[in-house]
Short mmCIF file of C-alpha atoms and ligand atoms in Angstrom, two decimals:
data_model
loop_
_atom_site.label_atom_id
_atom_site.label_comp_id
_atom_site.label_asym_id
_atom_site.label_seq_id
_atom_site.Cartn_x
_atom_site.Cartn_y
_atom_site.Cartn_z
CA MET A 1 6.50 -34.92 11.32
CA THR A 2 7.44 -38.11 9.47
CA SER A 3 10.47 -38.38 7.21
CA VAL A 4 8.15 -38.80 4.20
CA GLN A 5 6.41 -35.56 5.11
CA SER A 6 9.68 -33.73 5.55
CA GLU A 7 10.84 -34.94 2.14
CA LYS A 8 7.62 -33.70 0.52
CA LEU A 9 7.90 -30.37 2.28
CA GLU A 10 11.44 -30.01 1.03
CA LYS A 11 10.24 -30.58 -2.53
CA LEU A 12 7.46 -28.05 -2.13
CA HIS A 13 9.89 -25.51 -0.68
CA ALA A 14 12.26 -26.04 -3.61
CA ILE A 15 9.50 -25.24 -6.12
CA ASP A 16 8.36 -22.29 -4.00
CA ARG A 17 11.92 -20.91 -3.87
CA GLU A 18 12.14 -21.15 -7.64
CA CYS A 19 8.86 -19.27 -8.04
CA ILE A 20 10.07 -16.52 -5.70
CA HIS A 21 13.31 -16.27 -7.70
CA LEU A 22 11.34 -15.98 -10.93
CA GLU A 23 9.27 -13.23 -9.34
CA GLN A 24 12.40 -11.39 -8.22
CA ILE A 25 13.93 -11.62 -11.70
CA ALA A 26 10.75 -10.11 -13.12
CA SER A 27 10.90 -7.45 -10.40
CA LEU A 28 14.43 -6.53 -11.44
CA LEU A 29 13.27 -6.06 -15.04
CA HIS A 30 10.41 -3.99 -13.71
CA TRP A 31 12.60 -1.87 -11.40
CA ASP A 32 14.96 -1.16 -14.29
CA GLN A 33 12.03 -0.24 -16.51
CA GLU A 34 10.87 2.38 -14.01
CA THR A 35 14.32 3.85 -13.25
CA TYR A 36 17.04 3.58 -15.91
CA LEU A 37 15.60 1.93 -19.04
CA PRO A 38 16.23 4.08 -22.12
CA GLU A 39 13.06 5.06 -23.97
CA MET A 40 13.67 2.78 -26.96
CA GLY A 41 14.11 -0.25 -24.70
CA ALA A 42 10.46 -0.29 -23.66
CA GLU A 43 9.13 -2.61 -26.34
CA ASP A 44 11.60 -5.46 -25.76
CA ARG A 45 11.18 -5.01 -22.05
CA SER A 46 7.45 -5.58 -22.16
CA ASP A 47 8.03 -8.83 -24.14
CA GLN A 48 10.63 -9.92 -21.58
CA LEU A 49 8.23 -9.24 -18.71
CA ALA A 50 5.37 -11.10 -20.43
CA LEU A 51 7.68 -14.09 -20.98
CA MET A 52 8.68 -14.11 -17.32
CA GLU A 53 5.05 -13.92 -16.26
CA GLY A 54 4.21 -16.91 -18.45
CA ILE A 55 7.10 -18.98 -17.06
CA TYR A 56 6.14 -18.06 -13.51
CA HIS A 57 2.48 -18.93 -14.05
CA GLU A 58 3.36 -22.28 -15.58
CA ARG A 59 5.67 -23.14 -12.70
CA PHE A 60 3.26 -21.98 -10.03
CA THR A 61 0.28 -23.90 -11.44
CA SER A 62 2.16 -27.14 -12.05
CA PRO A 63 0.17 -30.22 -10.93
CA GLU A 64 3.20 -31.22 -8.86
CA ILE A 65 2.36 -28.45 -6.37
CA GLY A 66 -1.24 -29.64 -6.11
CA LYS A 67 -0.06 -33.20 -5.55
CA LEU A 68 2.44 -32.25 -2.82
CA LEU A 69 -0.13 -30.04 -1.07
CA ALA A 70 -2.65 -32.89 -1.05
CA GLU A 71 -0.07 -35.37 0.23
CA LEU A 72 0.70 -33.01 3.10
CA GLY A 73 -3.00 -32.91 3.97
CA SER A 74 -3.62 -29.40 2.66
CA THR A 75 -7.02 -29.03 0.96
CA SER A 76 -9.21 -26.01 0.17
CA ASP A 77 -11.20 -26.74 3.35
CA ASN A 78 -8.17 -27.53 5.49
CA PRO A 79 -5.42 -25.43 3.90
CA ARG A 80 -2.97 -25.76 6.82
CA GLY A 81 -2.63 -29.50 6.27
CA ASP A 82 -1.66 -32.24 8.69
CA GLU A 83 -1.91 -31.21 12.36
CA LYS A 84 1.37 -32.88 13.22
CA LEU A 85 3.39 -30.53 11.03
CA PRO A 86 5.20 -27.61 12.72
CA ASP A 87 3.16 -24.37 12.90
CA ILE A 88 5.47 -22.48 10.59
CA GLU A 89 5.07 -25.16 7.89
CA ARG A 90 1.30 -25.19 8.34
CA ASP A 91 1.21 -21.41 7.82
CA PHE A 92 3.33 -21.90 4.71
CA LEU A 93 0.90 -24.55 3.39
CA ARG A 94 -2.08 -22.27 4.04
CA VAL A 95 -0.61 -19.47 1.92
CA VAL A 96 0.56 -21.72 -0.92
CA ARG A 97 -2.79 -23.58 -1.01
CA LYS A 98 -4.76 -20.34 -1.21
CA GLU A 99 -2.59 -18.88 -3.96
CA TYR A 100 -2.47 -22.15 -5.86
CA ASP A 101 -6.26 -22.56 -5.77
CA LYS A 102 -6.73 -18.98 -6.97
CA ALA A 103 -4.33 -19.56 -9.87
CA VAL A 104 -5.62 -22.97 -11.03
CA LYS A 105 -9.32 -22.30 -10.63
CA LEU A 106 -9.23 -19.73 -13.44
CA PRO A 107 -9.41 -21.46 -16.84
CA ASN A 108 -6.52 -20.63 -19.17
CA GLU A 109 -8.70 -19.06 -21.88
CA PHE A 110 -10.28 -16.84 -19.21
CA VAL A 111 -6.86 -15.61 -18.02
CA ILE A 112 -5.73 -14.87 -21.59
CA ALA A 113 -8.99 -13.09 -22.50
CA MET A 114 -8.82 -11.02 -19.31
CA ALA A 115 -5.17 -10.02 -19.92
CA LYS A 116 -6.07 -8.88 -23.45
CA ALA A 117 -9.10 -6.91 -22.25
CA GLU A 118 -6.98 -5.35 -19.52
CA GLY A 119 -4.42 -4.05 -22.01
CA LEU A 120 -7.15 -2.48 -24.13
CA SER A 121 -8.93 -1.10 -21.10
CA GLN A 122 -5.82 0.59 -19.76
CA ALA A 123 -5.05 2.20 -23.10
CA ALA A 124 -8.67 3.37 -23.36
CA TRP A 125 -8.50 4.81 -19.85
CA VAL A 126 -5.30 6.79 -20.58
CA LYS A 127 -6.99 8.31 -23.65
CA ALA A 128 -10.33 8.91 -21.92
CA ARG A 129 -8.65 10.62 -18.99
CA LYS A 130 -6.64 12.86 -21.29
CA GLU A 131 -9.70 13.79 -23.34
CA ASN A 132 -12.16 13.88 -20.44
CA ASP A 133 -14.29 11.29 -22.26
CA PHE A 134 -15.90 8.83 -19.84
CA PRO A 135 -18.34 7.34 -22.43
CA SER A 136 -15.39 6.02 -24.50
CA PHE A 137 -14.04 4.19 -21.43
CA LEU A 138 -17.41 2.87 -20.25
CA PRO A 139 -17.59 -0.33 -22.39
CA HIS A 140 -14.11 -1.31 -21.17
CA LEU A 141 -15.05 -0.65 -17.56
CA VAL A 142 -18.18 -2.80 -17.94
CA LYS A 143 -16.03 -5.60 -19.36
CA MET A 144 -13.51 -5.38 -16.51
CA ILE A 145 -16.32 -5.54 -13.94
CA ASP A 146 -17.74 -8.63 -15.68
CA PHE A 147 -14.31 -10.33 -15.66
CA ALA A 148 -13.88 -9.58 -11.96
CA LYS A 149 -17.34 -10.96 -11.19
CA GLN A 150 -16.66 -14.09 -13.23
CA GLY A 151 -13.30 -14.56 -11.50
CA ALA A 152 -14.97 -14.44 -8.09
CA VAL A 153 -17.44 -17.10 -9.29
CA TYR A 154 -14.56 -19.37 -10.39
CA TRP A 155 -13.02 -18.91 -6.95
CA GLY A 156 -16.29 -20.06 -5.44
CA TYR A 157 -17.69 -16.88 -3.88
CA THR A 158 -21.45 -17.21 -3.69
CA GLY A 159 -22.46 -13.95 -1.98
CA ASN A 160 -21.47 -10.48 -3.21
CA PRO A 161 -18.49 -11.10 -5.51
CA TYR A 162 -16.94 -7.94 -4.08
CA ASP A 163 -16.05 -9.85 -0.91
CA GLY A 164 -14.06 -12.30 -3.02
CA LEU A 165 -12.14 -9.42 -4.56
CA LEU A 166 -11.39 -7.78 -1.20
CA ASP A 167 -9.86 -11.06 -0.07
CA ILE A 168 -7.15 -10.78 -2.76
CA TYR A 169 -5.68 -7.64 -1.23
CA GLU A 170 -6.82 -7.94 2.38
CA PRO A 171 -7.18 -11.63 3.31
CA GLY A 172 -9.78 -12.30 5.97
CA MET A 173 -11.56 -8.97 5.43
CA ASP A 174 -15.05 -8.53 3.96
CA SER A 175 -17.30 -5.58 3.11
CA ALA A 176 -19.36 -5.88 6.32
CA ALA A 177 -16.22 -5.59 8.49
CA ILE A 178 -15.00 -2.64 6.42
CA ASP A 179 -18.41 -0.93 6.55
CA ALA A 180 -18.36 -1.11 10.33
CA VAL A 181 -15.22 1.03 10.48
CA PHE A 182 -15.73 3.21 7.41
CA ILE A 183 -19.10 4.62 8.51
CA PRO A 184 -17.83 6.35 11.70
CA LEU A 185 -14.71 7.33 9.79
CA ARG A 186 -16.76 9.07 7.10
CA GLU A 187 -18.93 10.89 9.58
CA ARG A 188 -16.22 12.22 11.88
CA LEU A 189 -13.68 13.07 9.17
CA SER A 190 -16.27 15.01 7.13
CA VAL A 191 -17.07 17.14 10.19
CA LEU A 192 -13.38 17.73 10.96
CA LEU A 193 -12.62 18.70 7.36
CA LYS A 194 -15.51 21.15 7.34
CA ASP A 195 -14.29 22.73 10.60
CA ILE A 196 -10.76 23.04 9.21
CA SER A 197 -12.05 24.73 6.03
CA SER A 198 -13.46 27.57 8.12
CA LYS A 199 -9.99 28.40 9.50
CA PRO A 200 -7.17 30.32 7.77
CA ALA A 201 -4.78 28.10 5.78
CA PRO A 202 -1.14 27.89 6.95
CA ASP A 203 1.53 29.74 4.97
CA VAL A 204 3.10 27.20 2.61
CA SER A 205 4.64 29.68 0.16
CA PHE A 206 8.20 28.84 1.30
CA LEU A 207 7.83 25.29 -0.12
CA SER A 208 8.14 26.50 -3.70
CA ARG A 209 11.28 28.62 -3.33
CA GLY A 210 13.28 26.57 -5.83
CA TYR A 211 15.11 23.82 -3.95
CA ASP A 212 18.06 22.39 -5.91
CA THR A 213 17.08 18.77 -6.56
CA SER A 214 20.64 17.45 -6.19
CA VAL A 215 20.79 18.99 -2.72
CA GLN A 216 17.38 17.47 -1.96
CA ALA A 217 18.79 14.09 -3.00
CA LYS A 218 21.67 14.46 -0.52
CA PHE A 219 19.25 15.31 2.28
CA ASN A 220 17.00 12.34 1.45
CA GLU A 221 19.94 9.92 1.42
CA GLU A 222 21.03 11.22 4.80
CA LEU A 223 17.51 11.13 6.23
CA MET A 224 16.81 7.54 5.21
CA LYS A 225 20.02 6.36 6.85
CA LYS A 226 19.07 8.19 10.04
CA LEU A 227 15.72 6.39 9.99
CA GLY A 228 17.59 3.09 9.91
CA PHE A 229 17.81 2.20 6.20
CA ASP A 230 20.83 -0.07 5.64
CA THR A 231 22.29 0.94 2.25
CA ARG A 232 24.27 -2.30 2.05
CA ARG A 233 20.91 -4.06 1.62
CA GLY A 234 19.04 -1.62 -0.59
CA ARG A 235 19.20 1.68 -2.43
CA LEU A 236 17.27 4.80 -3.35
CA ASP A 237 16.67 5.83 -6.99
CA VAL A 238 14.36 8.13 -8.90
CA SER A 239 11.15 7.17 -10.74
CA ALA A 240 7.98 8.91 -11.94
CA HIS A 241 5.89 7.19 -9.24
CA PRO A 242 7.65 6.24 -6.00
CA PHE A 243 7.59 2.53 -5.08
CA THR A 244 9.34 -0.20 -3.08
CA ILE A 245 10.39 -3.49 -4.62
CA GLU A 246 12.16 -6.55 -3.26
CA LEU A 247 14.79 -8.00 -5.62
CA GLY A 248 16.31 -10.51 -3.20
CA SER A 249 16.32 -11.31 0.47
CA GLU A 250 19.16 -8.79 0.99
CA ASP A 251 18.16 -6.32 -1.69
CA VAL A 252 15.18 -3.99 -1.25
CA ARG A 253 14.97 -0.95 -3.55
CA ILE A 254 13.00 2.23 -3.03
CA THR A 255 12.39 5.19 -5.30
CA THR A 256 11.36 8.81 -4.89
CA ARG A 257 10.91 11.87 -7.13
CA TYR A 258 12.24 15.42 -6.86
CA PHE A 259 10.55 18.71 -7.74
CA SER A 260 12.38 21.95 -7.11
CA ASP A 261 9.16 23.81 -6.31
CA LEU A 262 7.62 21.10 -4.08
CA LEU A 263 10.01 20.56 -1.20
CA PHE A 264 7.83 18.01 0.60
CA SER A 265 7.16 15.67 -2.32
CA ALA A 266 10.46 13.78 -2.16
CA ILE A 267 10.80 13.91 1.61
CA PHE A 268 7.46 12.31 2.38
CA SER A 269 7.58 9.79 -0.42
CA THR A 270 11.06 8.72 0.71
CA ILE A 271 9.88 8.29 4.30
CA HIS A 272 6.78 6.41 3.06
CA GLU A 273 8.81 3.98 0.96
CA CYS A 274 11.28 3.52 3.85
CA GLY A 275 8.32 2.25 5.90
CA HIS A 276 7.59 -0.38 3.22
CA ALA A 277 11.28 -1.25 2.90
CA PHE A 278 11.85 -1.70 6.66
CA TYR A 279 9.03 -4.26 6.67
CA GLU A 280 10.49 -6.28 3.77
CA MET A 281 14.08 -5.99 5.02
CA SER A 282 13.24 -7.18 8.50
CA ILE A 283 11.33 -10.39 7.76
CA PRO A 284 13.06 -13.21 9.72
CA LYS A 285 15.82 -14.98 7.79
CA GLU A 286 14.08 -18.36 7.94
CA LEU A 287 11.01 -16.95 6.15
CA ARG A 288 12.81 -14.91 3.49
CA GLY A 289 12.66 -16.23 -0.05
CA THR A 290 9.48 -18.24 0.71
CA SER A 291 5.81 -17.49 0.09
CA ILE A 292 5.43 -16.39 3.72
CA GLY A 293 8.52 -14.16 3.64
CA CYS A 294 6.76 -10.89 2.83
CA GLY A 295 4.23 -8.50 4.36
CA ALA A 296 0.86 -9.77 5.63
CA SER A 297 -1.24 -7.80 3.15
CA MET A 298 -1.49 -4.58 1.18
CA GLY A 299 -3.18 -2.90 4.13
CA VAL A 300 -0.62 -4.03 6.72
CA HIS A 301 2.12 -2.83 4.37
CA GLU A 302 0.43 0.56 4.15
CA SER A 303 0.14 0.60 7.95
CA GLN A 304 3.93 0.65 8.04
CA SER A 305 4.56 3.19 5.28
CA ARG A 306 1.86 5.58 6.46
CA PHE A 307 2.96 5.28 10.06
CA TRP A 308 6.51 6.36 9.17
CA GLU A 309 5.33 9.03 6.76
CA ASN A 310 2.47 10.58 8.72
CA VAL A 311 2.46 9.64 12.38
CA LEU A 312 6.23 10.03 12.76
CA GLY A 313 7.28 12.05 9.70
CA ARG A 314 4.63 14.73 10.03
CA SER A 315 4.98 15.14 13.79
CA LEU A 316 6.54 18.07 15.61
CA PRO A 317 9.11 16.00 17.59
CA PHE A 318 10.34 14.46 14.34
CA TRP A 319 11.07 17.86 12.83
CA GLU A 320 12.49 19.21 16.05
CA THR A 321 15.15 16.57 15.44
CA PHE A 322 15.54 16.81 11.65
CA PHE A 323 14.82 20.48 10.92
CA PRO A 324 18.41 21.55 11.72
CA LEU A 325 19.62 18.97 9.19
CA ILE A 326 17.45 20.21 6.33
CA LYS A 327 18.28 23.80 7.26
CA LYS A 328 21.95 22.94 6.91
CA HIS A 329 21.26 21.86 3.30
CA PHE A 330 19.05 24.88 2.50
CA PRO A 331 20.27 27.71 4.77
CA LYS A 332 19.14 30.54 2.46
CA GLU A 333 15.78 29.09 1.44
CA LEU A 334 14.76 28.24 5.01
CA ALA A 335 16.38 31.19 6.77
CA ASP A 336 13.09 32.76 7.88
CA VAL A 337 11.21 29.47 8.48
CA SER A 338 10.71 28.17 12.03
CA VAL A 339 10.23 24.52 12.90
CA GLU A 340 6.62 25.26 13.89
CA LYS A 341 5.93 26.86 10.53
CA PHE A 342 7.55 23.89 8.80
CA TYR A 343 5.41 21.47 10.85
CA GLN A 344 2.19 23.35 10.10
CA ALA A 345 2.95 23.39 6.38
CA ALA A 346 3.59 19.63 6.47
CA ASN A 347 0.09 19.18 7.86
CA GLU A 348 -1.96 21.48 5.70
CA ALA A 349 -5.45 19.99 5.28
CA LYS A 350 -7.97 21.08 2.68
CA PRO A 351 -10.70 19.43 0.61
CA SER A 352 -9.19 18.39 -2.74
CA LEU A 353 -10.36 16.60 -5.84
CA ILE A 354 -7.41 14.25 -6.31
CA ARG A 355 -6.77 11.26 -4.04
CA VAL A 356 -3.00 11.06 -4.45
CA GLU A 357 -2.64 14.69 -3.42
CA ALA A 358 -4.94 14.39 -0.41
CA ASP A 359 -3.82 15.22 3.14
CA GLU A 360 -4.07 13.00 6.21
CA VAL A 361 -7.61 14.17 7.08
CA SER A 362 -9.30 13.81 3.72
CA TYR A 363 -7.36 10.81 2.39
CA CYS A 364 -9.65 8.19 3.94
CA LEU A 365 -12.71 10.05 2.62
CA HIS A 366 -11.42 9.60 -0.94
CA ILE A 367 -11.08 5.87 -0.24
CA ILE A 368 -14.53 5.56 1.35
CA LEU A 369 -16.11 7.14 -1.71
CA ARG A 370 -14.45 4.54 -3.95
CA PHE A 371 -15.37 1.68 -1.61
CA GLU A 372 -19.04 2.70 -1.58
CA LEU A 373 -19.13 2.85 -5.36
CA GLU A 374 -17.30 -0.45 -5.86
CA LYS A 375 -19.65 -2.22 -3.48
CA LYS A 376 -22.70 -0.96 -5.38
CA LEU A 377 -21.17 -1.76 -8.78
CA PHE A 378 -20.78 -5.39 -7.74
CA SER A 379 -24.12 -5.77 -5.98
CA GLY A 380 -25.83 -4.38 -9.09
CA GLU A 381 -27.24 -1.32 -7.28
CA LEU A 382 -25.19 1.06 -9.43
CA ASP A 383 -25.08 1.07 -13.22
CA PRO A 384 -21.52 1.90 -14.39
CA ALA A 385 -23.02 4.42 -16.84
CA ASP A 386 -24.22 6.48 -13.85
CA LEU A 387 -20.77 6.66 -12.23
CA PRO A 388 -19.76 10.22 -13.23
CA GLY A 389 -22.92 11.79 -11.78
CA VAL A 390 -22.87 9.71 -8.59
CA TRP A 391 -19.17 10.49 -8.17
CA ARG A 392 -19.79 14.24 -8.32
CA GLN A 393 -22.71 14.04 -5.92
CA ARG A 394 -20.84 11.94 -3.33
CA MET A 395 -17.67 14.08 -3.58
CA LYS A 396 -19.76 17.13 -2.74
CA GLU A 397 -21.47 15.35 0.16
CA ILE A 398 -18.41 13.66 1.66
CA ILE A 399 -15.47 15.98 0.84
CA GLY A 400 -17.23 19.22 0.02
CA VAL A 401 -15.84 19.79 -3.47
CA GLU A 402 -17.14 18.78 -6.88
CA PRO A 403 -14.98 18.08 -9.95
CA GLU A 404 -15.70 20.03 -13.10
CA THR A 405 -14.40 17.26 -15.33
CA ASP A 406 -14.49 13.44 -15.17
CA SER A 407 -10.70 13.50 -15.59
CA ASP A 408 -10.52 15.11 -12.14
CA GLY A 409 -13.33 12.83 -10.97
CA VAL A 410 -14.16 9.23 -11.78
CA LEU A 411 -11.32 8.87 -14.32
CA GLN A 412 -8.46 9.94 -12.03
CA ASP A 413 -7.23 6.51 -10.80
CA THR A 414 -5.77 3.67 -12.85
CA HIS A 415 -7.07 0.82 -10.62
CA TRP A 416 -10.45 0.14 -12.26
CA SER A 417 -9.04 0.17 -15.78
CA GLY A 418 -6.66 -2.61 -14.66
CA GLY A 419 -9.46 -4.61 -13.05
CA MET A 420 -8.15 -3.96 -9.52
CA PHE A 421 -11.49 -3.75 -7.74
CA GLY A 422 -11.27 -4.13 -3.96
CA TYR A 423 -7.75 -2.67 -3.80
CA PHE A 424 -8.66 0.84 -2.57
CA PRO A 425 -9.86 -0.07 0.97
CA SER A 426 -6.33 -1.34 1.81
CA TYR A 427 -5.01 2.23 1.81
CA ALA A 428 -7.46 3.38 4.49
CA LEU A 429 -7.20 0.13 6.45
CA GLY A 430 -3.46 0.80 6.60
CA ASN A 431 -4.17 4.06 8.45
CA LEU A 432 -6.41 2.25 10.93
CA TYR A 433 -4.03 -0.67 11.60
CA GLY A 434 -1.16 1.79 11.91
CA LEU A 435 -2.80 3.78 14.69
CA GLN A 436 -3.98 0.66 16.51
CA PHE A 437 -0.36 -0.54 16.46
CA TYR A 438 0.82 2.89 17.59
CA GLU A 439 -1.38 2.81 20.71
CA LYS A 440 0.36 -0.42 21.65
CA ILE A 441 3.80 1.04 20.87
CA LYS A 442 3.09 3.94 23.22
CA SER A 443 1.99 1.63 26.01
CA ASP A 444 4.98 -0.71 25.50
CA ILE A 445 7.64 2.01 25.09
CA PRO A 446 7.08 4.63 27.83
CA ASN A 447 7.70 8.22 26.68
CA PHE A 448 8.08 7.14 23.06
CA SER A 449 8.75 10.16 20.88
CA ALA A 450 9.36 10.41 17.15
CA GLY A 451 12.22 12.79 17.87
CA ALA A 452 13.85 11.16 20.86
CA ASP A 453 14.69 7.76 19.35
CA LYS A 454 17.87 9.17 17.85
CA ASP A 455 19.86 5.97 17.56
CA ASN A 456 18.46 5.21 14.07
CA PHE A 457 15.10 4.57 15.69
CA ALA A 458 16.50 1.39 17.22
CA GLN A 459 13.84 1.14 19.91
CA LEU A 460 11.01 1.45 17.43
CA HIS A 461 12.59 -0.99 14.98
CA ALA A 462 13.00 -3.51 17.80
CA TRP A 463 9.30 -3.23 18.69
CA LEU A 464 8.16 -3.52 15.06
CA ASN A 465 10.47 -6.45 14.67
CA ASP A 466 9.17 -8.37 17.68
CA ASN A 467 5.51 -7.66 17.00
CA ILE A 468 4.98 -7.28 13.26
CA TYR A 469 7.98 -8.11 11.06
CA VAL A 470 8.56 -11.42 12.83
CA TRP A 471 5.34 -12.90 11.40
CA GLY A 472 5.98 -12.14 7.74
CA ARG A 473 2.86 -13.39 6.01
CA ARG A 474 2.15 -16.17 8.50
CA LEU A 475 -0.97 -14.44 9.89
CA GLU A 476 -3.88 -12.86 8.03
CA PRO A 477 -4.48 -9.19 8.95
CA PRO A 478 -7.30 -9.79 11.49
CA GLU A 479 -5.17 -12.44 13.29
CA LEU A 480 -2.11 -10.19 13.29
CA LEU A 481 -4.10 -7.27 14.67
CA LYS A 482 -5.51 -9.47 17.42
CA LYS A 483 -2.10 -10.88 18.28
CA VAL A 484 -0.42 -7.47 18.49
CA THR A 485 -3.15 -5.32 20.04
CA GLY A 486 -5.64 -7.85 21.44
CA GLN A 487 -8.30 -5.98 19.45
CA LYS A 488 -10.44 -6.22 16.37
CA LEU A 489 -10.22 -3.66 13.58
CA GLY A 490 -11.55 -0.30 14.78
CA SER A 491 -11.50 3.35 13.75
CA ASP A 492 -11.24 4.99 17.20
CA ALA A 493 -7.44 4.99 17.50
CA PHE A 494 -7.05 6.69 14.12
CA LEU A 495 -9.89 9.17 14.68
CA ASN A 496 -8.69 10.17 18.14
CA TYR A 497 -5.18 10.74 16.80
CA ILE A 498 -6.30 12.76 13.81
CA GLU A 499 -8.84 14.88 15.74
CA THR A 500 -6.38 15.72 18.52
CA LYS A 501 -3.61 16.58 16.07
CA TYR A 502 -5.65 18.73 13.70
CA ARG A 503 -7.73 20.47 16.36
CA GLY A 504 -4.36 21.49 17.83
CA ILE A 505 -2.85 22.69 14.56
CA TYR A 506 -5.94 24.61 13.45
CA ARG A 507 -6.91 25.76 16.97
CA LEU A 508 -10.42 24.31 16.73
ZN1 ZN B 601 2.60 2.71 -0.02
#
């Protein structure tokens, strides 16, 4: 690398650092909005957030970035730039080039018009969902689909625009690759779910015995520390919808929510968010605060959170270790509950209408339904006006239940009203990546057990660190998967895990 190149890189890094700081400032406003903001503060807060977004956009689309990228040899066709630059810098250039192109290729008036339409669409969706009135939301949905299609055209996608949208959330992935894994997933999970439905449901009545939420909070704080969460570098708060957010390279916040009659809600959302937080907290120091200092994609992030929540957190060895702890907090409520009963209740599977309440078996089926519909909406095979009917029909075929209202059907998720088409598959891909990684963990760590790694899961953290966290966002998901497991994306690891586990629990 020449001294001129290193000077230009330094300049680019300085701008990038500023953009990351602007993002983190906006995140802080956002975190506060979701946790402690008094009701009357909402209006000012939304103005503050809009202002920050404007400043960020202006900084991130400044021609100076384009000029520096070009001078370092990074173009749309050769995003990694000059071959003589160190690998880590070339990975950095690739990410900045891709993001920069996406931001500058959209004309300003288009971005403004889309933001306005999005606000109206989200308000219309809230009302339509409440009143079970799909027709009133339809014109907004049509508009959001048109904006998404137009955006993909600006970005230069010539085939199905849906592939361009998938690339936002899952770089390097397209609908053909996703189809190849979703088809066997749909077939085998539908059969398993049907088999489970014919068996008696586990007794879950003890979960609603009235668990003091302040005692739950104590247990959750204790649990997250035992999983390895360093409270000097993050904290746990309460919000309506649990989330993880990075406010600085040594400050990662998570949230959960407590219900006295739903013991599992807080526990599993805390474990889930811990999985996200561990990923963000463990990115190597030299990458933190840069555009490659975060997770590889939405899907890879979900692979971490779902792995902690489901594969570890809903396993018998895990509760053999932690059941005595929760029993200490709730001795009366759990007096007659055995660890086996607790484990079975944590893994109850049944066909349900609502995605966010779905269990480990049916969750992917909810995603596959949405993926199939999105694909057809963008190829023109499905008219948005026909969505409610097609939704009901496919729910019945894939999951075995049919919603009585559109509020419990096509109107249940916020994603489409916000123009987030192509986001859903990430959730299911996270399950698949997670189990492919887990097969490797088991072969690299002999006798690995979710209950045995008592030293704050040090062994597991070390593995995740060496294999996943270390890359930050340097690799796209398919490259990361190949590097870690030597394989391409596949559904076998997940399906084998889920079939073995649930055939055991339900004695099938
Ligand atoms: Zn998540």
